[in-house]
Amino acid sequence: MLQLANIKKSFNEKKVIKGIDLSVRKGEVVVIVGPSGSGKSTLLRMMNALEYPTEGDIRLEGESILYKDINGKHISRNDKELSKFRAEIGMVFQGFHLFAHKTVLENIIEGPIHVRKIKREQAIQEAEYLLKKVDLLDKRDQYPHSLSGGQQQRIAIARALA
């Protein structure tokens, strides 16, 4: 489903990521562990095309997320094309980035409604299912500030899954 091939990343002369190959199959859970500053966040940002690798490619279901081939040339994808892939790859940021002015439920349905163009009723059903999975259905109408850090993280995970 997701394949990283020879991913390298440098910032000026500093090599941060030195050739990562990774394949993740559908339904598989992968954990990326390492010390602070080892490139974990940079790698995840590249998987969502928020940053580009210095070298290598990332494929989702066999198709490059980052580039398209036109007349034998590697051309970077435009924002509209990237959005198609980003809609299929969820991220949970360290700071969670929940919308403070929206309820838990509204936070979760925002992406499916506006990015994936799912009808509100269906988005709510899916959000409630995910809230059950993270054991927070009873918090659906609360605002993020009223939740613990762990609860906010679980809401962020449900939102990424949605």
Short mmCIF file of C-alpha atoms in Angstrom, two decimals:
data_model
loop_
_atom_site.label_atom_id
_atom_site.label_comp_id
_atom_site.label_asym_id
_atom_site.label_seq_id
_atom_site.Cartn_x
_atom_site.Cartn_y
_atom_site.Cartn_z
CA MET A 1 0.00 0.00 0.00
CA LEU A 2 2.75 2.49 0.98
CA GLN A 3 6.30 2.13 -0.26
CA LEU A 4 9.36 4.25 0.43
CA ALA A 5 12.32 3.65 -1.87
CA ASN A 6 15.83 4.91 -1.05
CA ILE A 7 14.56 7.97 0.84
CA LYS A 8 17.34 10.43 1.61
CA LYS A 9 17.05 13.91 3.03
CA SER A 10 19.70 16.56 3.53
CA PHE A 11 19.47 20.06 4.92
CA ASN A 12 22.37 21.92 3.32
CA GLU A 13 25.33 19.58 3.91
CA LYS A 14 23.76 17.72 6.86
CA LYS A 15 22.40 14.29 5.90
CA VAL A 16 19.38 13.63 8.09
CA ILE A 17 17.94 10.52 6.42
CA LYS A 18 20.39 8.25 4.67
CA GLY A 19 18.44 5.79 2.54
CA ILE A 20 15.25 4.34 3.97
CA ASP A 21 13.33 1.57 2.25
CA LEU A 22 9.97 0.67 3.77
CA SER A 23 6.86 -1.18 2.65
CA VAL A 24 3.62 -1.03 4.60
CA ARG A 25 0.80 -3.36 3.63
CA LYS A 26 -2.88 -2.52 4.07
CA GLY A 27 -3.92 -3.04 7.68
CA GLU A 28 -0.34 -3.31 8.89
CA VAL A 29 0.74 -1.18 11.84
CA VAL A 30 4.26 0.24 11.78
CA VAL A 31 5.98 2.19 14.54
CA ILE A 32 8.89 4.51 13.83
CA VAL A 33 11.09 4.87 16.90
CA GLY A 34 14.27 6.83 17.43
CA PRO A 35 15.93 9.49 19.51
CA SER A 36 15.05 13.15 19.25
CA GLY A 37 16.49 14.66 16.08
CA SER A 38 16.88 11.33 14.27
CA GLY A 39 14.52 12.28 11.41
CA LYS A 40 11.24 10.60 12.41
CA SER A 41 9.10 13.71 11.90
CA THR A 42 10.95 14.60 8.70
CA LEU A 43 10.25 11.12 7.35
CA LEU A 44 6.54 11.39 8.22
CA ARG A 45 6.35 14.86 6.66
CA MET A 46 7.79 13.41 3.44
CA MET A 47 5.19 10.63 3.46
CA ASN A 48 2.54 13.34 3.26
CA ALA A 49 4.48 15.50 0.77
CA LEU A 50 4.84 18.30 3.31
CA GLU A 51 8.55 17.99 2.51
CA TYR A 52 10.31 16.41 -0.44
CA PRO A 53 13.18 13.97 -0.10
CA THR A 54 16.54 14.92 -1.52
CA GLU A 55 16.50 11.54 -3.22
CA GLY A 56 14.08 8.62 -3.53
CA ASP A 57 10.35 8.22 -4.01
CA ILE A 58 7.21 7.47 -2.03
CA ARG A 59 4.40 5.46 -3.60
CA LEU A 60 0.82 4.95 -2.49
CA GLU A 61 -0.77 1.88 -4.07
CA GLY A 62 1.96 1.87 -6.72
CA GLU A 63 1.65 5.53 -7.72
CA SER A 64 4.24 8.14 -6.81
CA ILE A 65 2.92 10.68 -4.32
CA LEU A 66 5.61 13.21 -5.13
CA TYR A 67 6.17 13.03 -8.87
CA LYS A 68 4.52 12.29 -12.17
CA ASP A 69 6.35 11.25 -15.30
CA ILE A 70 5.78 13.44 -18.33
CA ASN A 71 7.75 12.61 -21.47
CA GLY A 72 10.30 10.72 -19.38
CA LYS A 73 10.82 13.61 -16.95
CA HIS A 74 10.22 13.50 -13.18
CA ILE A 75 7.86 16.45 -12.53
CA SER A 76 6.72 17.46 -9.03
CA ARG A 77 2.99 17.18 -8.49
CA ASN A 78 0.91 20.32 -8.09
CA ASP A 79 -1.16 21.12 -4.98
CA LYS A 80 -4.37 19.69 -6.43
CA GLU A 81 -2.67 16.39 -7.25
CA LEU A 82 -1.01 16.26 -3.83
CA SER A 83 -4.38 16.82 -2.15
CA LYS A 84 -5.64 13.57 -3.69
CA PHE A 85 -2.88 11.63 -1.94
CA ARG A 86 -3.02 13.61 1.30
CA ALA A 87 -6.70 12.73 1.61
CA GLU A 88 -5.61 9.09 1.93
CA ILE A 89 -2.75 9.61 4.41
CA GLY A 90 -3.58 10.80 7.93
CA MET A 91 -1.09 12.29 10.37
CA VAL A 92 -1.23 12.92 14.08
CA PHE A 93 1.05 15.80 15.00
CA GLN A 94 2.85 15.94 18.33
CA GLY A 95 0.78 19.01 19.27
CA PHE A 96 -2.46 17.37 18.01
CA HIS A 97 -3.63 20.62 16.32
CA LEU A 98 -7.28 20.14 17.22
CA PHE A 99 -9.56 23.07 16.39
CA ALA A 100 -10.27 24.69 19.77
CA HIS A 101 -13.53 26.30 18.59
CA LYS A 102 -14.98 22.98 17.36
CA THR A 103 -16.36 20.07 19.33
CA VAL A 104 -14.71 16.66 19.27
CA LEU A 105 -17.23 15.48 16.67
CA GLU A 106 -16.75 18.59 14.52
CA ASN A 107 -12.97 18.10 14.63
CA ILE A 108 -13.33 14.57 13.30
CA ILE A 109 -15.87 15.25 10.53
CA GLU A 110 -14.10 18.35 9.16
CA GLY A 111 -11.72 16.44 6.87
CA PRO A 112 -14.15 13.85 5.56
CA ILE A 113 -16.72 16.52 4.69
CA HIS A 114 -14.42 19.12 3.15
CA VAL A 115 -11.57 17.02 1.78
CA ARG A 116 -13.18 13.70 0.91
CA LYS A 117 -16.60 15.27 0.10
CA ILE A 118 -18.49 12.78 2.27
CA LYS A 119 -22.04 13.70 3.26
CA ARG A 120 -22.35 15.07 6.80
CA GLU A 121 -24.57 12.22 8.01
CA GLN A 122 -22.11 9.58 6.82
CA ALA A 123 -19.17 11.51 8.28
CA ILE A 124 -20.95 11.64 11.65
CA GLN A 125 -21.62 7.89 11.57
CA GLU A 126 -17.97 7.17 10.78
CA ALA A 127 -16.79 9.63 13.45
CA GLU A 128 -18.99 8.01 16.08
CA TYR A 129 -17.64 4.59 15.11
CA LEU A 130 -14.07 5.88 15.49
CA LEU A 131 -14.91 7.56 18.80
CA LYS A 132 -16.14 4.18 20.06
CA LYS A 133 -12.85 2.61 18.91
CA VAL A 134 -10.83 5.13 20.94
CA ASP A 135 -13.30 4.87 23.85
CA LEU A 136 -14.36 8.54 23.73
CA LEU A 137 -17.87 8.52 22.28
CA ASP A 138 -19.10 10.18 25.47
CA LYS A 139 -16.86 13.20 24.68
CA ARG A 140 -18.33 13.84 21.19
CA ASP A 141 -19.92 17.20 22.13
CA GLN A 142 -17.10 18.51 24.29
CA TYR A 143 -14.38 20.96 23.25
CA PRO A 144 -10.68 20.02 23.21
CA HIS A 145 -9.76 22.27 26.16
CA SER A 146 -11.95 20.14 28.44
CA LEU A 147 -10.05 16.94 27.58
CA SER A 148 -6.84 15.53 29.01
CA GLY A 149 -3.74 15.36 26.83
CA GLY A 150 -4.23 11.63 26.30
CA GLN A 151 -7.86 12.14 25.30
CA GLN A 152 -6.84 14.88 22.87
CA GLN A 153 -4.29 12.54 21.35
CA ARG A 154 -6.93 9.83 20.88
CA ILE A 155 -9.24 12.38 19.23
CA ALA A 156 -6.37 13.37 16.91
CA ILE A 157 -5.89 9.69 16.05
CA ALA A 158 -9.61 9.27 15.30
CA ARG A 159 -9.47 12.39 13.11
CA ALA A 160 -6.45 11.03 11.20
CA LEU A 161 -8.28 7.73 10.66
CA ALA A 162 -11.35 9.58 9.42
#
